PDB file of C-alpha atoms in Angstrom:
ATOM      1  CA  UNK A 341     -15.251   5.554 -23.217  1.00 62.00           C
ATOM      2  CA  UNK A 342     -12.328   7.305 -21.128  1.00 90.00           C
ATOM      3  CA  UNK A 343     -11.029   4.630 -18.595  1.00 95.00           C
ATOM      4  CA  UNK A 344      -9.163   6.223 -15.816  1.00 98.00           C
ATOM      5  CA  UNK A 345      -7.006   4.298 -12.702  1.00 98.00           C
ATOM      6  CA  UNK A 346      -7.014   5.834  -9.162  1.00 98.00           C
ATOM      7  CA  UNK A 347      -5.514   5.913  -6.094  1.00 98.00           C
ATOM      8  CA  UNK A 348      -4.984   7.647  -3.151  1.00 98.00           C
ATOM      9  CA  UNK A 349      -0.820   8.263  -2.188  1.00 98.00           C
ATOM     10  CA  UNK A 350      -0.993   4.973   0.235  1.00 97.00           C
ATOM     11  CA  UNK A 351      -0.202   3.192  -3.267  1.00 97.00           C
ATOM     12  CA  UNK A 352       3.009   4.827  -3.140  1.00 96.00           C
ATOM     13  CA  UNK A 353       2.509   5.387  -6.844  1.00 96.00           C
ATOM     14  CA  UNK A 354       2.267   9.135  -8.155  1.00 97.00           C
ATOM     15  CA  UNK A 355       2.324   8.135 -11.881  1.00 97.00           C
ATOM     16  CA  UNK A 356       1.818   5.240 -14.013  1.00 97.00           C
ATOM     17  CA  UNK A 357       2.584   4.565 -17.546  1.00 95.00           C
ATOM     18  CA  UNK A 358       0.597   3.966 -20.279  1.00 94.00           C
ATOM     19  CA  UNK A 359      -2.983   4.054 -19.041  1.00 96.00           C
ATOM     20  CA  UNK A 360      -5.070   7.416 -17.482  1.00 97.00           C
ATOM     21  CA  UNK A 361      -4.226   7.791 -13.657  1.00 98.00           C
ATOM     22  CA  UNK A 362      -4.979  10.162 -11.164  1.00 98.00           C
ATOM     23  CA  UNK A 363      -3.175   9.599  -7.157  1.00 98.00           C
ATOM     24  CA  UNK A 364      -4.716  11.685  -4.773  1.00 98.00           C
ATOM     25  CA  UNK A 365      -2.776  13.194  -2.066  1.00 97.00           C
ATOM     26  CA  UNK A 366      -2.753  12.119   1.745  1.00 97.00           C
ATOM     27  CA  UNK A 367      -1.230  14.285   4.418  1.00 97.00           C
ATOM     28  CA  UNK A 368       0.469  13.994   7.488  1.00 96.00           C
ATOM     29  CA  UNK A 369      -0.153  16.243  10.055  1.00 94.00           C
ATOM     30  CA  UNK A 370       1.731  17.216  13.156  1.00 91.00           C
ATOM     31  CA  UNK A 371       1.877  20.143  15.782  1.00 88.00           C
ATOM     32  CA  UNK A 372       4.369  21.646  13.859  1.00 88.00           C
ATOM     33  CA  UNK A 373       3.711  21.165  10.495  1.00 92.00           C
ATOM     34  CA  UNK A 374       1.566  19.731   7.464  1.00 96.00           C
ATOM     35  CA  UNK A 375       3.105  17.144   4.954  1.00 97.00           C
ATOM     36  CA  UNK A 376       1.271  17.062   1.365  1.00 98.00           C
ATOM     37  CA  UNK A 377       1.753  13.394   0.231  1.00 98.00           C
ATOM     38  CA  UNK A 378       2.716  14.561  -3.106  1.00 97.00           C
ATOM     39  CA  UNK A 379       6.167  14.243  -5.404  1.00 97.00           C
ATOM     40  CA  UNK A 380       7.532  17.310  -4.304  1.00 97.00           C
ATOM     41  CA  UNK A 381       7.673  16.076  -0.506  1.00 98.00           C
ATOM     42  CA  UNK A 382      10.835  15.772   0.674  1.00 97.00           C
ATOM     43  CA  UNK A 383      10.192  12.652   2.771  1.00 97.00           C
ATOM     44  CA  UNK A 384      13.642  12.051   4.656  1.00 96.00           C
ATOM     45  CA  UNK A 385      13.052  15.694   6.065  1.00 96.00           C
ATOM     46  CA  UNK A 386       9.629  14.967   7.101  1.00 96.00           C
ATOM     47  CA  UNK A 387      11.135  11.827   8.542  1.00 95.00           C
ATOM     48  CA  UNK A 388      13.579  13.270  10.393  1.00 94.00           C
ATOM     49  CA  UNK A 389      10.927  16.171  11.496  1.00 93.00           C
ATOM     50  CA  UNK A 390       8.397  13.600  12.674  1.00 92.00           C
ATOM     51  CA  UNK A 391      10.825  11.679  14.326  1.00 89.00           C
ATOM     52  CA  UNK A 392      11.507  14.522  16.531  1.00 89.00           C
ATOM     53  CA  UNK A 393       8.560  15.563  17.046  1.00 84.00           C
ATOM     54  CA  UNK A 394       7.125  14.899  20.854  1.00 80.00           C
ATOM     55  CA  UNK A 395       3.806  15.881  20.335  1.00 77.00           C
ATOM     56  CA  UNK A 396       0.903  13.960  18.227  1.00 82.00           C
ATOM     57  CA  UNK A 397       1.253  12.873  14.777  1.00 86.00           C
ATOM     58  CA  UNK A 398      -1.628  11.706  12.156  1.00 89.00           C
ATOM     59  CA  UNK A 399      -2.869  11.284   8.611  1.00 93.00           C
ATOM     60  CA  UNK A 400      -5.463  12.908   6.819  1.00 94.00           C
ATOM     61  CA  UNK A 401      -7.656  11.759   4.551  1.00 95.00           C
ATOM     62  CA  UNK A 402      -9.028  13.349   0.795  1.00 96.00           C
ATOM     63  CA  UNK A 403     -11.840  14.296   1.118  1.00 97.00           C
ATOM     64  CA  UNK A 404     -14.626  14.016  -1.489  1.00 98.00           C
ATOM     65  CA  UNK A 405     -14.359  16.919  -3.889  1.00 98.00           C
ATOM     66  CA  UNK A 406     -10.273  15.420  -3.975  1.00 98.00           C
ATOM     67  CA  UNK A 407     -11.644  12.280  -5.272  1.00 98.00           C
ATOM     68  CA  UNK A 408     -14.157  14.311  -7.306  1.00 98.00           C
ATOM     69  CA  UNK A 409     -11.121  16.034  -9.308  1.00 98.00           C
ATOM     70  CA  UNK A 410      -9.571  12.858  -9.551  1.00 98.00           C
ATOM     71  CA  UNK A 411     -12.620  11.116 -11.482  1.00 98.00           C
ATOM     72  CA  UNK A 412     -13.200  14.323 -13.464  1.00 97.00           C
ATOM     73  CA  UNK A 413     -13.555  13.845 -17.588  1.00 96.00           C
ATOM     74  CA  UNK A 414     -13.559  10.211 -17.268  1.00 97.00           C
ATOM     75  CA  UNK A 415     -16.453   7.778 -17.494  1.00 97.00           C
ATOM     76  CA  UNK A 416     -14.992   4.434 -16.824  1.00 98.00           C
ATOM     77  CA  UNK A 417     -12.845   4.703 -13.257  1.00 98.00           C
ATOM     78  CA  UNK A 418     -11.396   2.239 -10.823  1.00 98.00           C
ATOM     79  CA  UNK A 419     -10.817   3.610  -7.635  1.00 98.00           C
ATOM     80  CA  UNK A 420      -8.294   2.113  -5.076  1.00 98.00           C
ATOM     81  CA  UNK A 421      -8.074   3.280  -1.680  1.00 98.00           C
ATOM     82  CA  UNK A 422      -6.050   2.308   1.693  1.00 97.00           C
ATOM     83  CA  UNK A 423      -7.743  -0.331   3.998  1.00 96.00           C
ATOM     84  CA  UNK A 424     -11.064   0.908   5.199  1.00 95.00           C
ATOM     85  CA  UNK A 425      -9.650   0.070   8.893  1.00 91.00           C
ATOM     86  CA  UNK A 426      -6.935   2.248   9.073  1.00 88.00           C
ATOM     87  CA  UNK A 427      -8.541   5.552   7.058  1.00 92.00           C
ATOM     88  CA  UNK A 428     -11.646   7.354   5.687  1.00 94.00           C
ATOM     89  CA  UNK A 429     -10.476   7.157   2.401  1.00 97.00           C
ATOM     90  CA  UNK A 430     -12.620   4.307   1.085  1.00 97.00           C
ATOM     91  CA  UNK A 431     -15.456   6.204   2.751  1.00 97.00           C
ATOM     92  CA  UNK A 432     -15.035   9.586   1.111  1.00 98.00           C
ATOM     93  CA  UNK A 433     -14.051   7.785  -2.181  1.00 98.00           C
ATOM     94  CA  UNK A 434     -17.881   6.278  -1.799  1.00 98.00           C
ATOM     95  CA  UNK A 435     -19.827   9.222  -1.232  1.00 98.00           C
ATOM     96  CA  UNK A 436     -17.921  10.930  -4.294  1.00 98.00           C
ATOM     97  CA  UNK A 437     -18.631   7.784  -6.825  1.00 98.00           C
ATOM     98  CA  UNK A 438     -22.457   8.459  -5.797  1.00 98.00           C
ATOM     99  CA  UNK A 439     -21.877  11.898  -6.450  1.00 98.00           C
ATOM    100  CA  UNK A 440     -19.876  11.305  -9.584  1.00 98.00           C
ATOM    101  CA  UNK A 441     -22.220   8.985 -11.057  1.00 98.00           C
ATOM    102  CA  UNK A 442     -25.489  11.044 -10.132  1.00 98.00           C
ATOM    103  CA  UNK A 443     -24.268  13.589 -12.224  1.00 98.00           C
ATOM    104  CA  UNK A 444     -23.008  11.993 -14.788  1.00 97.00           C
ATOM    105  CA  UNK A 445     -25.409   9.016 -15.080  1.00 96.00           C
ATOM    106  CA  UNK A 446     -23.419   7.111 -17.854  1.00 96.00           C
ATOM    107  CA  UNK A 447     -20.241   7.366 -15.715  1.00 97.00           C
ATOM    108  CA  UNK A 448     -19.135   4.010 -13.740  1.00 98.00           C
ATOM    109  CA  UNK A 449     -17.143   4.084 -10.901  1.00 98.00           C
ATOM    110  CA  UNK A 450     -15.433   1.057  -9.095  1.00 98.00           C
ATOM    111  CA  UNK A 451     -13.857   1.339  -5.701  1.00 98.00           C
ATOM    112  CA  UNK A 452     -12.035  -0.925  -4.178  1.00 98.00           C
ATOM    113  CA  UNK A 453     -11.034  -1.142  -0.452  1.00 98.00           C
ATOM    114  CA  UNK A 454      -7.540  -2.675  -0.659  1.00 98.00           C
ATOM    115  CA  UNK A 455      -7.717  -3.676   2.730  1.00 97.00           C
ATOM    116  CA  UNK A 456      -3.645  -3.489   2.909  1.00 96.00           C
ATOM    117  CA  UNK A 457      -1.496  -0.287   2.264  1.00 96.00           C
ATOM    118  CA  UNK A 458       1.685   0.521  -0.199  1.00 96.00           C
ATOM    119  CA  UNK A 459       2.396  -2.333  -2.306  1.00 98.00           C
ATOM    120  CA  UNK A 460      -0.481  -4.552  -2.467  1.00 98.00           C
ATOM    121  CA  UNK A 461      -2.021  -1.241  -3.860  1.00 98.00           C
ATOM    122  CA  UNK A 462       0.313  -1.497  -6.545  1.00 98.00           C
ATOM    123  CA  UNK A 463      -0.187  -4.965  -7.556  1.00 98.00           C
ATOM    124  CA  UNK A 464      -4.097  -3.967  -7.832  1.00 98.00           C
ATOM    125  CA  UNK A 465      -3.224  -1.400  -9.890  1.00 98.00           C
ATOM    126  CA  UNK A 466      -0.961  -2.967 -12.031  1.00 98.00           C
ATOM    127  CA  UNK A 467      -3.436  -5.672 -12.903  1.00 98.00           C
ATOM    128  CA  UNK A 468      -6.119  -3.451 -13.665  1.00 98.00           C
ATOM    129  CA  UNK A 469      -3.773  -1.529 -16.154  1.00 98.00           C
ATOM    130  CA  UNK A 470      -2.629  -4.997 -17.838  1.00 97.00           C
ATOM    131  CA  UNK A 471      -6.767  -5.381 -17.977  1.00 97.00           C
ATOM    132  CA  UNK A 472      -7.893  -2.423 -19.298  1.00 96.00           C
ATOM    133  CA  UNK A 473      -4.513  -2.728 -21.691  1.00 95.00           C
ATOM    134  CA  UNK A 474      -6.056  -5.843 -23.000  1.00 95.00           C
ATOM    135  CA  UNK A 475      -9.184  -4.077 -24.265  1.00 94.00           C
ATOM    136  CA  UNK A 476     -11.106  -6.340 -21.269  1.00 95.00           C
ATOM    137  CA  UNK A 477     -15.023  -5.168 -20.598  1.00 96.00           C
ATOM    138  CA  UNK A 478     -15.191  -2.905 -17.642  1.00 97.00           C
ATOM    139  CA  UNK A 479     -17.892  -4.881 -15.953  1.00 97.00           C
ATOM    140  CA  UNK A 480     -15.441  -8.074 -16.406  1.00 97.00           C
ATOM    141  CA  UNK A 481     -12.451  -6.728 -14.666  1.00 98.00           C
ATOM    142  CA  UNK A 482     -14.838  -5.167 -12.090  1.00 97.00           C
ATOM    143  CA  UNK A 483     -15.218  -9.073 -11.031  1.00 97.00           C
ATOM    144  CA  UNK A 484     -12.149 -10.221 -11.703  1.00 98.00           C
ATOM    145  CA  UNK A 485     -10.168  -7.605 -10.017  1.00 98.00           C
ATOM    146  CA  UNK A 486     -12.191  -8.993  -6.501  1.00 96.00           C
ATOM    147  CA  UNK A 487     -11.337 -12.429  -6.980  1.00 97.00           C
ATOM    148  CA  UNK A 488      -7.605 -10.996  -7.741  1.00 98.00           C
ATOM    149  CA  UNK A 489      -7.300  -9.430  -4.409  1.00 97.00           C
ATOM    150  CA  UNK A 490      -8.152 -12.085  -2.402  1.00 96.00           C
ATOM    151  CA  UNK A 491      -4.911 -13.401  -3.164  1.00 98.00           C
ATOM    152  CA  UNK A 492      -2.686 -10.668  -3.008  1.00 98.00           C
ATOM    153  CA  UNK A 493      -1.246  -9.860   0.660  1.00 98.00           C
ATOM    154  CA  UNK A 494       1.101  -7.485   2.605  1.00 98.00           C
ATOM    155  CA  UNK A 495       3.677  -8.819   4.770  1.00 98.00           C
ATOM    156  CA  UNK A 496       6.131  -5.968   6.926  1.00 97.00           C
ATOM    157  CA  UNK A 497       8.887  -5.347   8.969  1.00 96.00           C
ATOM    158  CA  UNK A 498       9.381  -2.887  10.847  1.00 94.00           C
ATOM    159  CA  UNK A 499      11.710  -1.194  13.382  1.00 90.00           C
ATOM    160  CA  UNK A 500       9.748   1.410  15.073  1.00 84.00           C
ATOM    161  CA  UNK A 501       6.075   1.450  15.896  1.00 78.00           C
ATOM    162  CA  UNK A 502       5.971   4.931  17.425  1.00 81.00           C
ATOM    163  CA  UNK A 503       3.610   6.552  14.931  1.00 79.00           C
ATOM    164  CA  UNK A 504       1.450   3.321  14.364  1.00 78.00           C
ATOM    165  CA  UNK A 505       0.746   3.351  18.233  1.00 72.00           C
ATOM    166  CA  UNK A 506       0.275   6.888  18.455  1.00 74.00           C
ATOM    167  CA  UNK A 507      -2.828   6.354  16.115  1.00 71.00           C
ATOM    168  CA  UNK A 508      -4.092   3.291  17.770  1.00 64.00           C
ATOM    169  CA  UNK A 509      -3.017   1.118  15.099  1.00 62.00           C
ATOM    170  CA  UNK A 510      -0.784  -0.844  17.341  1.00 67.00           C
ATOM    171  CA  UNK A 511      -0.768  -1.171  21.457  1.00 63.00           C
ATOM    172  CA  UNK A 512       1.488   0.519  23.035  1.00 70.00           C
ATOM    173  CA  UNK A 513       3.382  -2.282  24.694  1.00 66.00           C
ATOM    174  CA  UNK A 514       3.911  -3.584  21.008  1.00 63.00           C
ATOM    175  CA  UNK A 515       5.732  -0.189  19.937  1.00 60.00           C
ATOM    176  CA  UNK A 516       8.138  -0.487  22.773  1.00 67.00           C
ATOM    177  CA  UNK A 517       9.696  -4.102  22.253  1.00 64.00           C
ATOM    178  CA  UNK A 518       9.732  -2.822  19.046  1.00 62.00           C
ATOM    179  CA  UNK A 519      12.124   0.524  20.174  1.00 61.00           C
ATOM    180  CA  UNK A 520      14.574  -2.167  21.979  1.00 59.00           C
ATOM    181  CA  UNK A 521      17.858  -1.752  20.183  1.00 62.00           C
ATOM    182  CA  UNK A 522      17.927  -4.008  17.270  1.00 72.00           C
ATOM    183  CA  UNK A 523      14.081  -5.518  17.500  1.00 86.00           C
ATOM    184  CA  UNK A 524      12.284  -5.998  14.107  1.00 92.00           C
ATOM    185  CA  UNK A 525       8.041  -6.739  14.483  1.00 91.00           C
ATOM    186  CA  UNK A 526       7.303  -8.942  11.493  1.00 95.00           C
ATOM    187  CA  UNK A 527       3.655  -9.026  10.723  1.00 93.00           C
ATOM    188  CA  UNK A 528       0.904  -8.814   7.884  1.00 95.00           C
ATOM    189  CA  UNK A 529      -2.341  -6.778   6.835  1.00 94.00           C
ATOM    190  CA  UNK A 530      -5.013  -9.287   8.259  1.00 93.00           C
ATOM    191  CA  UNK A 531      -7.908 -10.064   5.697  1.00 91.00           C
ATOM    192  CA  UNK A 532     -10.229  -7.593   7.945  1.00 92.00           C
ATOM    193  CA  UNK A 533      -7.424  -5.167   6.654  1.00 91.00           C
ATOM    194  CA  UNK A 534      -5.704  -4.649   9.641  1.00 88.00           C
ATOM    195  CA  UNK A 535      -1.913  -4.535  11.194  1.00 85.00           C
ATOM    196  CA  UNK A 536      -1.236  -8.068  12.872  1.00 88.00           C
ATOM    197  CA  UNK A 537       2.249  -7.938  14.314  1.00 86.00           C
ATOM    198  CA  UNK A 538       3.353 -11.997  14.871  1.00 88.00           C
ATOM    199  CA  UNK A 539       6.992 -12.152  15.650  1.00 92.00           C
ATOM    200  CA  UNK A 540       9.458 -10.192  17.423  1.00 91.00           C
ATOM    201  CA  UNK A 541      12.872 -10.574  15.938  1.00 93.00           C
ATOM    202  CA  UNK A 542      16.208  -9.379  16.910  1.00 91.00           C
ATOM    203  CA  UNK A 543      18.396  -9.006  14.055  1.00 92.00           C
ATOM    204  CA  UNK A 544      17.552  -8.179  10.531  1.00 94.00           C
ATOM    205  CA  UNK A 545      18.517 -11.184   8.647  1.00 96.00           C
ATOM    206  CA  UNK A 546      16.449 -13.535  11.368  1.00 96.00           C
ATOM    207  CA  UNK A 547      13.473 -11.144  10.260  1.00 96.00           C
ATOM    208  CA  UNK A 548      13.851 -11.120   6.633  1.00 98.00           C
ATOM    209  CA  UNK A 549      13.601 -14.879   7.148  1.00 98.00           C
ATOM    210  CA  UNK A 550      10.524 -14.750   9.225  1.00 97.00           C
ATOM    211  CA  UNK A 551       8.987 -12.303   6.590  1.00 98.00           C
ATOM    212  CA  UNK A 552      10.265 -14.852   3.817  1.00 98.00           C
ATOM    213  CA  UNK A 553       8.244 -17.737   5.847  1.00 97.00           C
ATOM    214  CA  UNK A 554       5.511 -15.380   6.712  1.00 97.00           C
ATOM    215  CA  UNK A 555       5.196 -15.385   2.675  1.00 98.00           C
ATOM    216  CA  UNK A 556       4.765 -18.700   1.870  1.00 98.00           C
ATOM    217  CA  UNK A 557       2.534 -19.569   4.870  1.00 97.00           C
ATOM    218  CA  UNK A 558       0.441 -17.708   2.927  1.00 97.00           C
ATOM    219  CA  UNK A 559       0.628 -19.493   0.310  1.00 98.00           C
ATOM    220  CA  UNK A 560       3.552 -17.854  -2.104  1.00 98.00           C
ATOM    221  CA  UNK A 561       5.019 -19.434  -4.909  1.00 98.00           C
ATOM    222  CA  UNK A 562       6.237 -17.792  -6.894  1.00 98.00           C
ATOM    223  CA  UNK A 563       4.473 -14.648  -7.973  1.00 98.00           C
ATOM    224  CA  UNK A 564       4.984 -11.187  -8.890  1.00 98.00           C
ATOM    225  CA  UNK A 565       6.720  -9.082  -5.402  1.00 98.00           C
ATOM    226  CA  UNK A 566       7.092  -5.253  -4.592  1.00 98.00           C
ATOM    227  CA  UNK A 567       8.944  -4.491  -1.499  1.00 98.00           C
ATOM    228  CA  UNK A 568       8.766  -0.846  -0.641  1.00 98.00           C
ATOM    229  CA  UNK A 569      11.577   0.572   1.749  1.00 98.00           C
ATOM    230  CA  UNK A 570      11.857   3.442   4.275  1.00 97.00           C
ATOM    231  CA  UNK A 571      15.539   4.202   3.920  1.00 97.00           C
ATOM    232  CA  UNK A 572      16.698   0.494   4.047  1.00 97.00           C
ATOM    233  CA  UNK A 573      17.285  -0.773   0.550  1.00 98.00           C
ATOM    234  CA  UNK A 574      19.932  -3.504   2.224  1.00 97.00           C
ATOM    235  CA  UNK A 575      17.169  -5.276   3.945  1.00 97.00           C
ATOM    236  CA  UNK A 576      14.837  -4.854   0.720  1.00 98.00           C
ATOM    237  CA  UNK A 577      17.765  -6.615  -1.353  1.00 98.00           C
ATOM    238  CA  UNK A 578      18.394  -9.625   1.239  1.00 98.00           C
ATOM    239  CA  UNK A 579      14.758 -10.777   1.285  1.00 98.00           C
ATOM    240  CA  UNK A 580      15.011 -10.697  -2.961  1.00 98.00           C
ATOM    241  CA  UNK A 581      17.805 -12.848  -2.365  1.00 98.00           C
ATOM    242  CA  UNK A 582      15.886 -14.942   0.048  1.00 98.00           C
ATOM    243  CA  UNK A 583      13.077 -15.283  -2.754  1.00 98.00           C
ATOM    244  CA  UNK A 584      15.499 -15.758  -5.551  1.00 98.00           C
ATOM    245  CA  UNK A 585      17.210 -18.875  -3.744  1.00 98.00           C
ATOM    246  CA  UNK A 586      14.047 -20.452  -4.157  1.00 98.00           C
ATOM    247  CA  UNK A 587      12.650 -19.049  -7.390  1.00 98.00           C
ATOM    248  CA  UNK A 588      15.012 -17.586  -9.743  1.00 97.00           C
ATOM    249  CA  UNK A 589      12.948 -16.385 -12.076  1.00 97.00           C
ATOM    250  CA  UNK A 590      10.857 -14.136  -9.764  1.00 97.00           C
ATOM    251  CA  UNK A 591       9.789 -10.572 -10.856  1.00 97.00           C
ATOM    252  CA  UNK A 592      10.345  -8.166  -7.846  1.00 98.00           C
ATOM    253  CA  UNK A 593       9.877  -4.746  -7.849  1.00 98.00           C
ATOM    254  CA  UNK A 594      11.668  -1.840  -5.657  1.00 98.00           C
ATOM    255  CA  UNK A 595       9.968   1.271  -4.374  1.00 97.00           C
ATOM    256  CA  UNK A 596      10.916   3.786  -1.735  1.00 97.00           C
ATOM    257  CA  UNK A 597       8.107   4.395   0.042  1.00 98.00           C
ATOM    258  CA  UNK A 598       6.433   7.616  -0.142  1.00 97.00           C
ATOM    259  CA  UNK A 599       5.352  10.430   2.533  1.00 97.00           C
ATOM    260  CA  UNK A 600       2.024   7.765   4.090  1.00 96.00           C
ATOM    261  CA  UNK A 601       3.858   5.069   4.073  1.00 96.00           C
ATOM    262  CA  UNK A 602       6.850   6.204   5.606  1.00 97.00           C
ATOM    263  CA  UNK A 603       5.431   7.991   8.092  1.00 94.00           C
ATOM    264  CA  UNK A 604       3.618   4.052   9.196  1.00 92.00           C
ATOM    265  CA  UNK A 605       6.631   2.146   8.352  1.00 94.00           C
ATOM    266  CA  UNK A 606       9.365   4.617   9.388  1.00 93.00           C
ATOM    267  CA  UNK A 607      12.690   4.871   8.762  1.00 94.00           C
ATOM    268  CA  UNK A 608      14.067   1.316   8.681  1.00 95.00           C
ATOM    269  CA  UNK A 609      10.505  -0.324   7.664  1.00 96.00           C
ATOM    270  CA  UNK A 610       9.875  -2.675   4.759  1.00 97.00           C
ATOM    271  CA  UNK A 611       6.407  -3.096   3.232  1.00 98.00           C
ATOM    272  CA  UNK A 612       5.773  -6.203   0.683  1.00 98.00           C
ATOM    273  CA  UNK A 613       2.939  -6.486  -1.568  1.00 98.00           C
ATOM    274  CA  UNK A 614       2.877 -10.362  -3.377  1.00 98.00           C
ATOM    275  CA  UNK A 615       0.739 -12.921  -5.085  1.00 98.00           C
ATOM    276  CA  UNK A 616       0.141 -16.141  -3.816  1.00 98.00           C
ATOM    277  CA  UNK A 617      -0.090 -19.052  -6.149  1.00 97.00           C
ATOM    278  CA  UNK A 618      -3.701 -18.893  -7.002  1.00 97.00           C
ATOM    279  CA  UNK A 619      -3.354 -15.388  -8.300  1.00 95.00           C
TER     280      UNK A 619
END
């Protein structure tokens, strides 16, 4: 059997080690100008293009023959998408399994709506590489990886929420405390899979704090941690310190995030994918 991993580029993964993986590409679209969510994007430019860019913004979804490359000359596939509520990803990823698996009828395919974004992705993934590592049946980690992601979460902070409100992901009165000089919204991916904003914070250390609590309100203790930054690696290295106050032994993971992600967290934004203690 040929076991293959994938994702689409909301995982902010592009390769992974050891194990068969295919990440397929997201885009960003503007007036102006078309962003491949790929390694070769240069992602501060497209940042900085976005950014000043007064007319609409959005993301793209693959489509199904993208996720139909992606599964091609495997027969055993997870697939991992972003949060069914904030793309069609999980949708086209479903009609090509059906696809994939009619015409090749020993094929399986798993795919899994993350319901979160960036690095809960990456904890998914992760486990189902230590899984398939481990020589587990496919069927088995099919189950297990469900009961896995109920207790994995994404907690953010962010300083903008232009582009978020521009897509209806956020109102509009929420993106404009959060373009007051020095405001942080701290929130979380809701279990429905979508963006909950639940503090305003002036001040990135009073966020980092709130994120920190936001954490272990929901239940961490402990676990495994990857915090993905948009150009803000200081505020990705106090809330490690935060943890590691508390639990020393922690293992924490950086990331920059990618072309989809930045373009939702934007510059200054911190996404962070964790365990809680029934993981």
């Amino acid at each position: 059997m040929s076991i293959r991993l994938t994702a689409d580029s909301s995982a902010n993964l592009f390769t992974m080690q050891d194990v068969s993986f295919a990440c397929v590409p997201m885009k960003i679209i503007t007036t102006e100008a078309e962003f491949v969510d790929n390694p070769s994007l240069d992602v501060a430019d497209m940042v900085a293009r976005i950014k000043a860019t007064k007319g609409k913004s959005g993301t793209s979804c693959p489509n199904i023959q993208d996720w139909l490359d992606a599964f091609e000359g495997a027969t055993e596939i997870f697939a991992v998408t972003i949060t069914s509520n904030l793309s069609g990803s999980y949708a086209s990823c479903v009609q090509a399994a059906e696809e994939y698996q009619a015409a090749h009828p020993d094929a399986k395919v798993t795919v899994i709506d993350s319901l979160s974004a960036g690095p809960e992705l990456g904890l998914i993934l992760e486990k189902l590489r230590l899984w398939t590592q481990e020589g587990r049946d496919y069927d088995r980690i099919a189950q297990d990886i469900q009961n896995y992601q109920k207790h994995t979460h994404l907690s953010f902070s962010l300083e903008s929420l232009t582009n978020l409100a521009r897509n209806g992901r956020v109102s509009t009165a929420v993106a404009k405390i959060a373009g007051v000089l020095g405001i942080r919204v701290v929130g979380v991916a809701s279990d429905e899979g979508t963006l909950e904003p639940l503090h305003k914070i002036r001040g990135e250390r009073k966020a980092m704090e709130a994120l920190y609590q936001d954490m272990k309100n929901r239940g961490y203790a402990g676990g495994a941690v990857r915090i993905a930054n948009c150009y803000n690696e200081p505020a990705a290295k106090l809330l490690e310190t935060l943890i590691r106050l508390e639990y020393p032994k922690v293992t924490v993971e950086h990331e920059r995030c990618t072309g989809l992600c930045s373009f939702y967290a934007e510059r200054g934004g911190l996404l962070v994918g964790y365990e809680d203690k029934n993981a």
